[in-house]
């Protein structure tokens, strides 16, 4: 909960008032004062040196000053763009220039709102529960599922049964909208409730709302069916509810132990922060300062009375989670965020599935923008409105990103002047704006997002996001809910031409632009040669980003039914002759275990044995067979496990909070030049794979068709 700060004493109000007054007077003067090229360059260099010096000092005050400097420089750029660069003398220049300006205004607004959201993360810590567990509240655990296989849902149910909470105060419900017999049998076997309904109205939201009517716990914990909770989940999440009776929801991060399609196809898993880490690592923590934490549909706890007061889970849009949080905030209730991973799940397997998931999010947030706009209506403070509107504006990046990827082509192909200014003036205003924004965001986002990677993510999705958001803006009722597929296999590597077609089209345009630019260099006059080079440099950057997009569309194989997770914990091998050996694990999956041995041993493949893992001082033994034996490394495959053994295995592996906490936010800060170099290498690989794919496809077309097979009654030629 964010407790409102007490008003400052009178002696402190005057300095604060003076500081705000000076800021409101000085900032506009700095922004609108016209300067010559030399003066603008001098000011830009001085401010950038100041930012570089500030960046060497730790703490939040230097960060706030860097944000202030970035706002000054970016505001000067936008004021110059609007007042000095839009004097177009033909319709083509005006139309194309206005499109670029609108994209830049959008980016500027998102930049400012992002600074507000992330300047001061709350970093909330867990609040202790009452000492006596008899005073702890009752909790219903909901696990909604529709078409996911039992192999995906099974570990989540067993992990939920392992949550450390008084058994008489927790009930687990599998909400099976697929109404499958094998799920009913499994739930009866492990001792949890199997809940169905006679329709699928309102998809996941309707599934949860139906269960709300037939359960009675004081709180509801919700997990997507592939998110396995840790044993400590409720003890971490529940404490704040006891402190704040108006707290309606506590959210924890969504952590994924499998690689998402970008990480898998670009080979960046564990080395580059993924697309979601910025949101769960920083933005949600920043939202928490303003009492604007979003409900994310899983890994969260809701207070039943408040959830029912707002009408249950929202059904008006396909992003029912964020809309539910908005309704909670409109009623004057609080939300909280704990940046401690207390569950782990499966990321989408394929890029097409990933795109489909993002389309649903984008459509849903745009629907909320239309049907329940946070800027309008009662119940929200100004900071909450800004946090929500920034989240919705984020998903409108489709058209601006496409504009950025094509803007230099206006000059290279048609000679259109989209920025009516000389190249030196563009450098003097635009480069400081870009440098300051990147330097400041690099400091703020640091471990959770590397520079330039957001442009790769957005470029892949831009075309697919643009269409549904435009439709939702026009008619928010159009579109449907789609379930994100999890746990699938990709048997063979392939190039997803369907997903890549937008990137391929933009690539072709940019290659054409480079050719046109090089041709222009042969005859353009000296006054415009710098403009050609500027647009060529911009196009080269776009080609690098698009090359990485193409690389992301080259789907890698995924042939493991169960994902391997790094794990280093003690284990013991128990052999058939009664001997044992202490060792350590190096990874695990639901189907097997990798062990690091103190010495080489002779074990044949498929040799039976038992392996013991530990929960505290308690030992659990699991039957296994040898799958490989290489030096001091041993790979085991688990044998048939009963429910008690499966539950124990989950408790010793995925239900351990320390596994996920050790991986959370541990990416080192990387300088910009190394990030650019990494993306450039990936881009070259993307071009290689793309050309290789089409070369092989052309070869197959040119290859003569095989001769028809002879039939049994065919006669041999004489």
XYZ file of C-alpha atoms in Angstrom:
718
model
C 0.000 0.000 0.000
C 1.182 3.515 -0.721
C 0.412 5.538 2.367
C -0.247 9.220 1.583
C 2.617 11.347 2.798
C 1.961 13.814 5.582
C 2.003 17.460 4.456
C 5.421 19.061 4.900
C 5.895 21.481 7.779
C 5.496 25.181 6.886
C 9.276 25.706 7.005
C 9.698 23.171 4.182
C 6.822 24.340 1.991
C 8.410 27.622 0.917
C 11.641 26.104 -0.543
C 9.568 23.485 -2.349
C 7.238 26.148 -3.735
C 10.205 28.249 -4.870
C 11.821 25.221 -6.553
C 8.637 24.428 -8.465
C 8.158 28.066 -9.428
C 11.714 28.337 -10.765
C 11.288 25.065 -12.681
C 8.022 26.168 -14.273
C 9.523 29.500 -15.316
C 13.049 28.454 -16.300
C 12.190 25.234 -18.136
C 9.913 26.868 -20.751
C 12.469 29.650 -21.260
C 15.231 27.121 -21.929
C 12.978 25.147 -24.252
C 11.722 28.003 -26.446
C 14.786 30.251 -26.607
C 16.023 30.304 -30.245
C 19.728 29.603 -30.730
C 22.129 29.632 -33.622
C 23.706 26.393 -34.780
C 26.899 27.112 -32.824
C 24.970 28.054 -29.674
C 22.765 24.952 -29.902
C 25.802 22.712 -30.287
C 27.517 24.364 -27.323
C 24.429 23.961 -25.121
C 23.938 20.341 -26.193
C 27.549 19.391 -25.513
C 27.520 21.107 -22.109
C 24.330 19.388 -21.005
C 25.514 16.006 -22.266
C 28.821 16.318 -20.396
C 26.843 17.155 -17.258
C 24.706 14.031 -17.794
C 27.798 11.866 -18.270
C 29.259 13.193 -15.019
C 25.986 12.614 -13.149
C 25.808 9.088 -14.515
C 28.968 8.212 -12.601
C 27.255 8.840 -9.248
C 24.947 6.250 -7.683
C 21.582 7.056 -6.158
C 18.223 8.342 -7.232
C 18.898 12.085 -7.016
C 21.427 11.997 -9.901
C 18.877 9.939 -11.831
C 16.205 12.586 -11.313
C 18.591 15.309 -12.467
C 19.452 13.256 -15.567
C 15.735 12.896 -16.289
C 15.351 16.675 -15.960
C 18.217 17.272 -18.396
C 16.784 14.733 -20.826
C 13.389 16.428 -20.686
C 15.021 19.805 -21.435
C 16.913 18.514 -24.461
C 14.000 16.481 -25.838
C 11.559 19.342 -25.298
C 13.876 21.708 -27.178
C 14.008 19.223 -30.035
C 10.222 18.827 -30.202
C 9.653 22.602 -30.011
C 12.181 23.113 -32.820
C 10.569 20.350 -34.888
C 7.090 21.831 -34.584
C 8.020 25.496 -35.059
C 11.003 25.427 -37.429
C 10.906 22.317 -39.625
C 7.341 22.041 -40.969
C 7.407 24.756 -43.657
C 6.676 22.445 -46.588
C 6.142 23.807 -50.104
C 4.483 20.694 -51.611
C 1.812 18.223 -50.558
C 4.062 15.120 -50.555
C 6.562 16.714 -48.169
C 3.728 17.903 -45.917
C 1.986 14.514 -45.725
C 5.151 12.475 -45.141
C 6.649 15.090 -42.811
C 3.453 15.267 -40.741
C 3.449 11.483 -40.384
C 7.001 11.504 -39.033
C 6.200 14.395 -36.689
C 3.171 12.547 -35.278
C 5.373 9.491 -34.651
C 7.934 11.665 -32.867
C 5.281 13.356 -30.721
C 3.981 9.906 -29.758
C 7.506 8.776 -28.804
C 8.088 11.995 -26.836
C 4.869 11.564 -24.825
C 5.704 7.916 -24.086
C 9.217 8.972 -23.030
C 7.854 11.534 -20.548
C 5.248 9.151 -19.147
C 7.892 6.445 -18.843
C 10.063 8.778 -16.779
C 7.124 9.449 -14.449
C 6.425 5.716 -14.108
C 9.966 4.538 -13.433
C 11.847 7.413 -11.809
C 11.335 6.134 -8.254
C 10.414 2.419 -7.934
C 8.796 1.698 -4.584
C 10.721 -1.556 -3.930
C 8.099 -2.837 -1.514
C 9.210 -5.605 0.857
C 7.000 -8.459 2.148
C 5.049 -7.709 5.306
C 5.049 -10.375 8.044
C 1.969 -12.455 8.797
C 0.562 -12.927 12.313
C 2.710 -15.222 14.428
C -0.162 -17.664 14.970
C -1.154 -19.478 11.719
C -4.648 -19.850 13.155
C -5.064 -16.127 12.489
C -4.177 -16.481 8.808
C -7.059 -16.067 6.338
C -8.604 -18.703 4.070
C -7.438 -18.807 0.446
C -8.939 -20.393 -2.658
C -6.367 -21.197 -5.355
C -7.820 -20.982 -8.882
C -6.042 -22.678 -11.803
C -8.050 -21.915 -14.980
C -7.444 -24.126 -18.016
C -9.099 -24.627 -21.381
C -7.187 -26.637 -23.992
C -3.755 -27.089 -22.413
C -2.514 -30.686 -22.054
C -2.515 -32.328 -18.641
C 1.303 -32.521 -18.784
C 1.378 -28.701 -18.572
C -1.266 -28.365 -15.838
C -0.093 -31.255 -13.656
C 3.045 -29.583 -12.164
C 1.048 -26.436 -11.347
C -1.544 -28.394 -9.379
C 1.099 -30.365 -7.475
C 3.025 -27.156 -6.716
C -0.167 -25.500 -5.457
C -0.640 -28.437 -3.087
C 2.881 -27.795 -1.800
C 2.246 -24.160 -0.786
C 3.161 -23.648 2.874
C -0.215 -22.680 4.325
C -2.468 -24.312 6.940
C -4.219 -27.205 5.128
C -7.618 -26.280 6.551
C -7.254 -22.724 5.201
C -6.453 -23.462 1.553
C -8.540 -25.046 -1.210
C -7.331 -25.728 -4.745
C -9.689 -25.567 -7.728
C -8.840 -26.605 -11.290
C -11.254 -24.580 -13.425
C -11.510 -26.824 -16.474
C -13.325 -25.059 -19.301
C -12.374 -27.969 -21.549
C -14.508 -30.319 -19.411
C -12.036 -33.209 -19.862
C -12.437 -36.593 -18.224
C -8.687 -37.119 -17.733
C -8.548 -33.862 -15.742
C -11.405 -35.016 -13.510
C -9.639 -38.322 -12.839
C -6.354 -36.570 -12.086
C -7.958 -34.047 -9.720
C -9.736 -36.794 -7.814
C -6.493 -38.729 -7.616
C -4.470 -35.889 -6.084
C -7.309 -34.516 -3.959
C -8.184 -31.135 -5.501
C -11.476 -29.770 -6.784
C -12.316 -30.176 -10.486
C -14.727 -27.414 -11.534
C -16.548 -27.133 -14.866
C -19.428 -25.114 -16.276
C -21.854 -25.740 -19.124
C -20.520 -22.917 -21.341
C -17.353 -20.979 -22.136
C -18.842 -17.516 -21.990
C -16.270 -14.717 -21.484
C -13.378 -17.208 -21.659
C -10.924 -17.042 -18.730
C -12.731 -14.163 -16.990
C -16.044 -16.009 -17.155
C -14.384 -19.186 -15.910
C -13.042 -17.408 -12.817
C -16.309 -15.525 -12.198
C -18.271 -18.774 -12.300
C -15.927 -20.245 -9.687
C -16.252 -17.134 -7.501
C -19.970 -17.840 -7.129
C -19.342 -21.342 -5.800
C -16.386 -20.818 -3.457
C -15.993 -18.973 -0.178
C -12.327 -18.287 0.646
C -11.516 -14.798 1.922
C -8.852 -14.445 -0.767
C -8.353 -15.847 -4.257
C -4.916 -16.747 -5.606
C -4.892 -17.128 -9.389
C -2.297 -19.008 -11.443
C -2.239 -19.623 -15.162
C -2.179 -23.368 -15.625
C 1.509 -23.378 -16.643
C 2.687 -21.197 -13.709
C 3.993 -23.364 -10.886
C 3.907 -21.491 -7.543
C 6.656 -21.751 -4.973
C 6.018 -23.055 -1.476
C 6.477 -19.551 -0.044
C 4.045 -17.804 -2.396
C 1.241 -17.071 0.074
C 3.551 -16.276 2.983
C 5.261 -13.664 0.793
C 2.106 -12.219 -0.764
C -0.463 -12.222 2.037
C 1.138 -10.027 4.715
C 0.146 -6.679 3.197
C -3.538 -7.611 3.224
C -3.466 -7.709 7.016
C -1.894 -4.257 7.199
C -4.213 -2.535 4.715
C -7.951 -3.406 4.770
C -8.411 -1.468 1.503
C -5.829 -3.542 -0.350
C -7.638 -5.336 -3.160
C -4.810 -7.102 -5.008
C -1.164 -8.130 -4.660
C 0.735 -8.976 -7.845
C 4.064 -10.810 -8.155
C 6.202 -11.180 -11.300
C 5.604 -13.574 -14.155
C 8.882 -15.422 -14.457
C 9.493 -17.860 -17.327
C 11.942 -20.731 -17.020
C 11.771 -21.525 -20.739
C 13.074 -19.311 -23.520
C 10.560 -17.184 -25.394
C 10.756 -17.237 -29.231
C 13.094 -14.238 -29.369
C 15.466 -15.795 -26.844
C 15.319 -19.211 -28.494
C 15.654 -18.106 -32.116
C 18.254 -15.396 -31.410
C 20.144 -17.479 -28.819
C 19.914 -14.781 -26.134
C 18.292 -16.775 -23.312
C 19.948 -15.802 -20.038
C 22.258 -13.225 -21.648
C 19.838 -10.464 -22.750
C 16.829 -9.338 -20.670
C 13.686 -10.605 -22.372
C 10.704 -8.581 -23.502
C 8.791 -8.897 -20.229
C 11.566 -8.201 -17.729
C 11.273 -4.420 -18.035
C 7.594 -4.552 -17.104
C 7.939 -6.923 -14.154
C 11.365 -5.740 -13.081
C 10.822 -1.984 -13.194
C 7.505 -0.649 -14.524
C 5.292 -2.515 -12.066
C 7.589 -1.428 -9.227
C 7.278 2.149 -10.472
C 3.493 1.829 -10.743
C 3.404 0.679 -7.130
C 4.687 4.073 -5.968
C 1.570 5.658 -7.473
C -0.821 2.918 -6.246
C -1.282 1.853 -9.873
C -0.066 -1.772 -9.906
C -1.716 -3.722 -12.720
C -3.326 -7.122 -12.219
C -1.656 -9.478 -14.729
C -4.018 -12.449 -14.610
C -1.695 -14.870 -12.799
C 0.664 -15.076 -9.811
C -1.624 -12.698 -7.910
C -3.954 -12.656 -4.905
C -7.268 -10.760 -4.772
C -9.439 -9.938 -1.780
C -12.789 -11.596 -2.465
C -14.997 -8.820 -1.069
C -13.349 -6.143 -3.229
C -13.261 -8.386 -6.285
C -16.978 -9.069 -5.937
C -17.702 -5.380 -5.309
C -16.249 -4.416 -8.693
C -18.280 -7.143 -10.412
C -15.688 -9.920 -10.448
C -13.099 -10.227 -13.191
C -13.842 -7.716 -15.963
C -15.472 -9.202 -19.087
C -15.843 -6.102 -21.273
C -12.395 -6.485 -22.862
C -9.982 -9.307 -23.723
C -7.397 -8.003 -21.231
C -9.606 -8.809 -18.296
C -6.740 -8.539 -15.812
C -5.676 -4.916 -16.374
C -9.310 -3.849 -16.667
C -10.094 -5.477 -13.315
C -7.260 -3.513 -11.674
C -8.612 -0.300 -13.210
C -12.024 -1.012 -11.680
C -10.411 -1.675 -8.290
C -8.575 1.645 -8.443
C -11.686 3.536 -9.558
C -13.453 2.331 -6.387
C -10.677 3.869 -4.278
C -9.011 0.605 -3.301
C -5.280 -0.102 -3.300
C -3.030 -2.569 -5.093
C 0.519 -3.687 -4.373
C 3.465 -5.212 -6.199
C 6.220 -7.417 -4.780
C 9.161 -7.771 -7.169
C 9.958 -11.265 -5.915
C 9.395 -14.145 -8.365
C 7.161 -16.625 -6.554
C 6.089 -18.687 -9.544
C 7.563 -19.775 -12.861
C 5.913 -20.722 -16.107
C 6.331 -21.613 -19.755
C 6.923 -18.932 -22.369
C 5.256 -19.220 -25.763
C 7.056 -21.755 -27.958
C 6.770 -20.200 -31.433
C 7.022 -16.672 -32.763
C 3.540 -16.967 -34.271
C 2.125 -17.878 -30.842
C 4.045 -15.000 -29.278
C 2.643 -12.580 -31.856
C -0.870 -13.876 -31.223
C -0.488 -13.273 -27.489
C 0.739 -9.705 -28.032
C -2.118 -9.030 -30.456
C -4.590 -9.967 -27.721
C -2.862 -7.704 -25.211
C -2.753 -4.821 -27.680
C -6.411 -5.235 -28.655
C -7.499 -5.461 -25.032
C -5.601 -2.374 -23.851
C -7.003 -0.419 -26.794
C -10.490 -1.637 -25.911
C -10.040 -0.304 -22.369
C -8.856 2.996 -23.861
C -12.177 3.194 -25.705
C -14.706 1.792 -23.229
C -13.208 2.855 -19.871
C -10.632 5.529 -20.636
C -8.511 6.204 -17.523
C -8.256 9.914 -18.399
C -12.027 10.183 -17.971
C -14.383 9.218 -15.180
C -13.984 9.326 -11.425
C -11.897 7.543 -8.861
C -8.321 7.887 -10.136
C -5.672 10.370 -9.106
C -3.561 12.074 -11.765
C -0.613 9.683 -11.351
C -2.824 6.602 -11.742
C -4.332 8.088 -14.890
C -0.882 8.682 -16.359
C 0.329 5.152 -15.523
C -2.709 3.584 -17.166
C -2.648 5.821 -20.218
C 1.042 5.073 -20.754
C 0.321 1.334 -20.689
C -2.361 1.823 -23.333
C -0.295 4.177 -25.474
C 2.527 1.625 -25.462
C 0.453 -0.761 -27.559
C -0.141 1.909 -30.196
C 3.491 1.727 -31.301
C 2.689 -0.202 -34.489
C 2.254 2.716 -36.887
C 5.003 4.929 -35.366
C 7.472 2.043 -35.597
C 6.594 1.439 -39.253
C 7.048 5.169 -39.914
C 10.508 5.134 -38.327
C 11.471 2.110 -40.438
C 10.465 3.861 -43.659
C 10.938 7.608 -42.995
C 14.407 7.977 -44.616
C 13.045 6.378 -47.795
C 10.928 9.475 -48.405
C 14.063 11.419 -49.289
C 16.120 8.584 -50.781
C 13.374 7.392 -53.131
C 11.306 10.522 -53.787
C 13.483 13.424 -52.699
C 10.807 14.428 -50.192
C 11.982 16.603 -47.301
C 10.256 15.209 -44.203
C 12.310 17.486 -41.930
C 12.669 20.911 -43.511
C 16.103 21.745 -42.106
C 19.764 21.362 -42.929
C 21.660 18.248 -41.892
C 23.835 20.180 -39.374
C 20.730 21.587 -37.639
C 19.156 18.115 -37.504
C 22.349 16.784 -35.943
C 22.452 19.652 -33.429
C 18.889 19.047 -32.210
C 18.091 15.400 -32.897
C 21.294 13.708 -31.727
C 21.273 15.297 -28.234
C 17.620 14.245 -27.885
C 18.471 10.638 -28.810
C 21.701 10.494 -26.795
C 20.102 11.854 -23.615
C 17.032 9.610 -23.884
C 19.205 6.521 -24.388
C 21.697 7.452 -21.654
C 18.953 8.173 -19.128
C 16.887 5.103 -19.986
C 20.004 2.961 -19.857
C 20.613 4.151 -16.295
C 16.987 3.659 -15.240
C 16.310 0.372 -17.013
C 19.817 -1.055 -16.622
C 19.437 -4.702 -15.678
C 15.931 -5.111 -17.135
C 16.226 -3.807 -20.704
C 19.240 -3.268 -22.923
C 19.267 -0.341 -25.333
C 17.899 -0.872 -28.866
C 16.365 -4.273 -28.099
C 12.905 -2.746 -27.741
C 13.225 -1.634 -31.368
C 13.783 -5.234 -32.444
C 10.754 -6.451 -30.465
C 8.557 -3.644 -31.768
C 9.721 -4.010 -35.371
C 8.748 -7.701 -35.411
C 5.305 -6.973 -33.988
C 4.566 -3.539 -35.488
C 2.452 -4.596 -38.465
C 0.539 -7.230 -36.490
C -0.108 -4.853 -33.593
C -1.126 -1.941 -35.820
C -4.120 -3.635 -37.404
C -5.980 -4.889 -34.277
C -5.344 -1.669 -32.348
C -6.741 0.363 -35.245
C -9.808 -1.899 -35.391
C -10.284 -1.661 -31.605
C -10.041 2.135 -31.753
C -12.786 2.181 -34.364
C -14.977 -0.537 -32.828
C -13.852 -1.986 -29.460
C -16.394 -4.828 -29.707
C -14.631 -6.460 -32.631
C -12.085 -9.243 -31.978
C -12.130 -12.340 -29.810
C -10.186 -13.956 -26.960
C -7.470 -16.401 -27.993
C -5.668 -18.804 -25.660
C -1.865 -18.717 -25.821
C -0.543 -22.173 -26.671
C 2.060 -23.571 -24.258
C 4.101 -26.750 -24.134
C 4.265 -27.463 -27.876
C 7.163 -28.978 -29.824
C 8.959 -27.742 -32.942
C 10.317 -30.862 -34.616
C 12.320 -29.189 -37.376
C 14.002 -25.819 -37.803
C 12.126 -23.684 -40.318
C 11.831 -20.113 -41.540
C 8.410 -18.664 -40.681
C 7.726 -16.726 -43.881
C 4.187 -15.881 -42.780
C 5.352 -14.009 -39.677
C 8.393 -12.568 -41.465
C 6.557 -11.223 -44.509
C 6.122 -7.711 -43.084
C 9.825 -7.560 -42.165
C 10.785 -8.918 -45.586
C 8.718 -6.252 -47.327
C 10.308 -3.503 -45.226
C 13.728 -5.009 -45.899
C 13.135 -4.852 -49.636
C 12.100 -1.209 -49.383
C 15.168 -0.309 -47.338
C 17.541 -2.116 -49.698
C 15.918 -0.185 -52.529
C 16.442 3.002 -50.516
C 20.153 2.248 -50.094
C 20.518 1.730 -53.847
C 18.672 4.994 -54.527
C 20.807 6.831 -51.968
C 24.057 5.598 -53.471
C 22.799 6.688 -56.878
C 21.943 10.143 -55.475
C 25.499 10.523 -54.202
C 26.726 10.478 -57.808
C 24.894 13.655 -58.809
C 23.513 15.482 -55.743
C 24.798 19.001 -55.122
C 27.247 19.737 -52.311
C 24.591 21.429 -50.145
C 22.530 18.223 -49.924
C 25.199 15.546 -49.791
C 25.158 15.530 -45.969
C 21.386 14.960 -46.094
C 21.887 11.908 -48.298
C 24.469 10.479 -45.923
C 22.195 11.158 -42.935
C 19.322 9.242 -44.531
C 21.649 6.433 -45.637
C 22.914 6.065 -42.068
C 19.320 5.939 -40.786
C 18.465 3.311 -43.414
C 21.520 1.226 -42.497
C 20.363 1.253 -38.866
C 16.876 0.157 -39.971
C 18.403 -2.669 -42.002
C 20.250 -3.861 -38.904
C 17.015 -3.902 -36.886
C 15.095 -5.655 -39.671
C 17.870 -8.227 -40.069
C 17.417 -9.127 -36.400
C 13.657 -9.387 -37.038
C 14.304 -11.862 -39.839
C 16.617 -13.851 -37.542
C 13.802 -14.043 -34.978
C 11.547 -15.640 -37.615
C 13.986 -18.536 -38.121
C 12.345 -20.992 -35.707
C 14.765 -23.211 -33.809
C 13.918 -26.794 -32.974
C 12.173 -27.567 -29.695
C 12.104 -31.338 -29.314
C 12.190 -31.674 -25.533
C 8.797 -32.326 -24.027
C 10.081 -30.963 -20.700
C 12.324 -27.904 -20.438
C 15.653 -28.170 -18.626
C 16.336 -25.721 -15.815
C 19.735 -25.047 -14.250
C 19.825 -26.241 -10.643
C 22.785 -26.747 -8.308
C 21.648 -28.548 -5.145
C 22.913 -31.596 -3.211
C 21.741 -35.044 -4.303
C 22.572 -38.653 -3.479
C 22.764 -41.657 -5.775
C 21.616 -44.962 -4.279
C 22.812 -48.025 -6.203
C 21.240 -51.485 -6.371
C 24.103 -53.017 -4.335
C 23.341 -50.749 -1.367
C 26.170 -48.246 -1.925
C 25.520 -44.502 -2.272
C 27.346 -41.452 -3.601
C 26.895 -37.789 -2.718
C 26.811 -35.473 -5.728
C 25.226 -32.287 -7.044
C 22.621 -31.567 -9.661
C 23.401 -29.262 -12.587
C 19.946 -29.204 -14.182
C 16.523 -30.809 -13.997
C 13.238 -31.239 -15.810
C 9.988 -32.970 -14.954
C 11.343 -36.044 -16.735
C 14.931 -36.237 -15.581
C 17.947 -34.909 -13.751
C 21.531 -33.991 -14.599
C 24.181 -34.817 -11.983
C 27.778 -33.691 -11.427
C 29.698 -36.575 -9.801
C 32.808 -36.336 -7.581
C 34.448 -39.094 -9.651
C 33.794 -41.113 -12.782
C 31.814 -44.311 -12.300
C 30.991 -47.178 -14.634
C 27.242 -47.248 -15.202
C 25.618 -48.739 -18.287
C 22.841 -46.955 -20.118
C 19.395 -47.815 -18.697
C 20.972 -49.050 -15.463
C 18.369 -48.706 -12.661
C 19.096 -46.753 -9.467
C 17.534 -44.252 -7.090
C 18.341 -40.556 -6.739
C 17.592 -38.592 -3.583
C 16.800 -34.871 -3.364
C 16.248 -32.855 -0.221
C 13.720 -30.448 1.210
C 15.462 -29.116 4.275
C 16.569 -32.193 6.188
C 13.963 -34.466 4.593
C 15.182 -36.885 1.906
C 12.971 -37.926 -1.009
C 13.993 -40.839 -3.237
C 12.986 -41.217 -6.887
C 13.475 -44.251 -9.160
C 15.521 -43.503 -12.266
C 17.550 -45.021 -15.086
C 20.794 -43.838 -16.674
C 20.353 -41.976 -19.971
C 23.971 -40.928 -20.475
C 27.286 -41.220 -18.631
C 30.011 -38.828 -19.777
C 32.976 -38.507 -17.480
C 31.774 -36.954 -14.254
C 28.374 -36.042 -15.699
C 25.405 -38.334 -15.430
C 21.965 -37.932 -17.005
C 19.002 -39.680 -15.392
C 15.458 -40.312 -16.539
C 12.855 -40.678 -13.800
C 10.893 -43.877 -13.632
C 7.182 -44.144 -12.931
C 6.297 -41.867 -9.986
C 3.197 -41.984 -7.846
C 1.392 -38.774 -6.877
C 3.292 -38.447 -3.609
C 6.632 -38.751 -5.403
C 5.589 -36.275 -8.116
C 4.565 -33.801 -5.439
C 7.844 -34.293 -3.604
C 9.800 -33.782 -6.836
C 7.993 -30.484 -7.417
C 8.732 -29.407 -3.839
C 12.445 -30.108 -4.345
C 12.648 -28.341 -7.725
C 10.160 -25.895 -9.261
C 8.533 -25.004 -5.914
C 11.866 -23.688 -4.571
C 11.730 -19.879 -4.574
C 15.522 -19.594 -4.443
C 15.832 -21.020 -7.985
C 13.911 -18.164 -9.565
C 15.133 -15.443 -7.190
C 18.747 -16.239 -8.130
C 17.941 -15.527 -11.795
C 15.852 -12.405 -11.225
C 17.279 -9.087 -12.450
C 20.871 -10.297 -12.537
C 21.798 -9.097 -16.007
C 24.908 -6.905 -15.970
C 24.788 -3.418 -17.421
C 26.168 -3.457 -20.962
C 27.512 -0.383 -22.825
C 25.677 0.753 -25.945
C 28.441 -0.146 -28.395
C 28.433 -3.770 -27.241
C 24.655 -3.970 -27.598
C 24.845 -2.534 -31.116
C 27.586 -5.032 -31.980
C 25.502 -7.931 -30.655
C 22.411 -6.915 -32.634
C 24.537 -6.372 -35.751
C 25.932 -9.922 -35.491
C 22.430 -11.339 -35.055
C 21.281 -9.273 -38.040
C 24.016 -10.732 -40.264
C 22.969 -14.233 -39.187
C 19.387 -13.315 -40.067
C 20.410 -12.222 -43.570
C 22.446 -15.412 -44.011
C 19.569 -17.645 -42.931
C 17.045 -15.722 -45.032
C 19.100 -15.911 -48.223
C 19.918 -19.544 -47.485
C 16.231 -20.374 -47.071
C 15.262 -18.792 -50.383
C 18.271 -20.308 -52.162
C 17.219 -23.770 -50.994
C 13.619 -23.075 -51.995
C 14.759 -21.978 -55.475
C 16.932 -25.090 -55.762
C 13.977 -27.341 -54.978
C 11.917 -25.646 -57.704
C 14.683 -26.069 -60.299
C 15.350 -29.702 -59.382
C 13.618 -32.111 -61.833
C 10.676 -34.036 -60.460
C 11.426 -37.665 -59.505
C 10.366 -40.345 -61.966
C 7.019 -41.990 -61.288
C 7.413 -45.345 -59.511
C 6.803 -48.458 -61.549
C 3.687 -50.429 -60.863
C 3.596 -54.181 -60.461
C 2.092 -54.785 -63.911
C 4.311 -52.362 -65.786
C 6.185 -53.906 -68.698
C 9.933 -53.566 -69.108
C 10.956 -51.941 -72.382
C 12.203 -54.392 -74.965
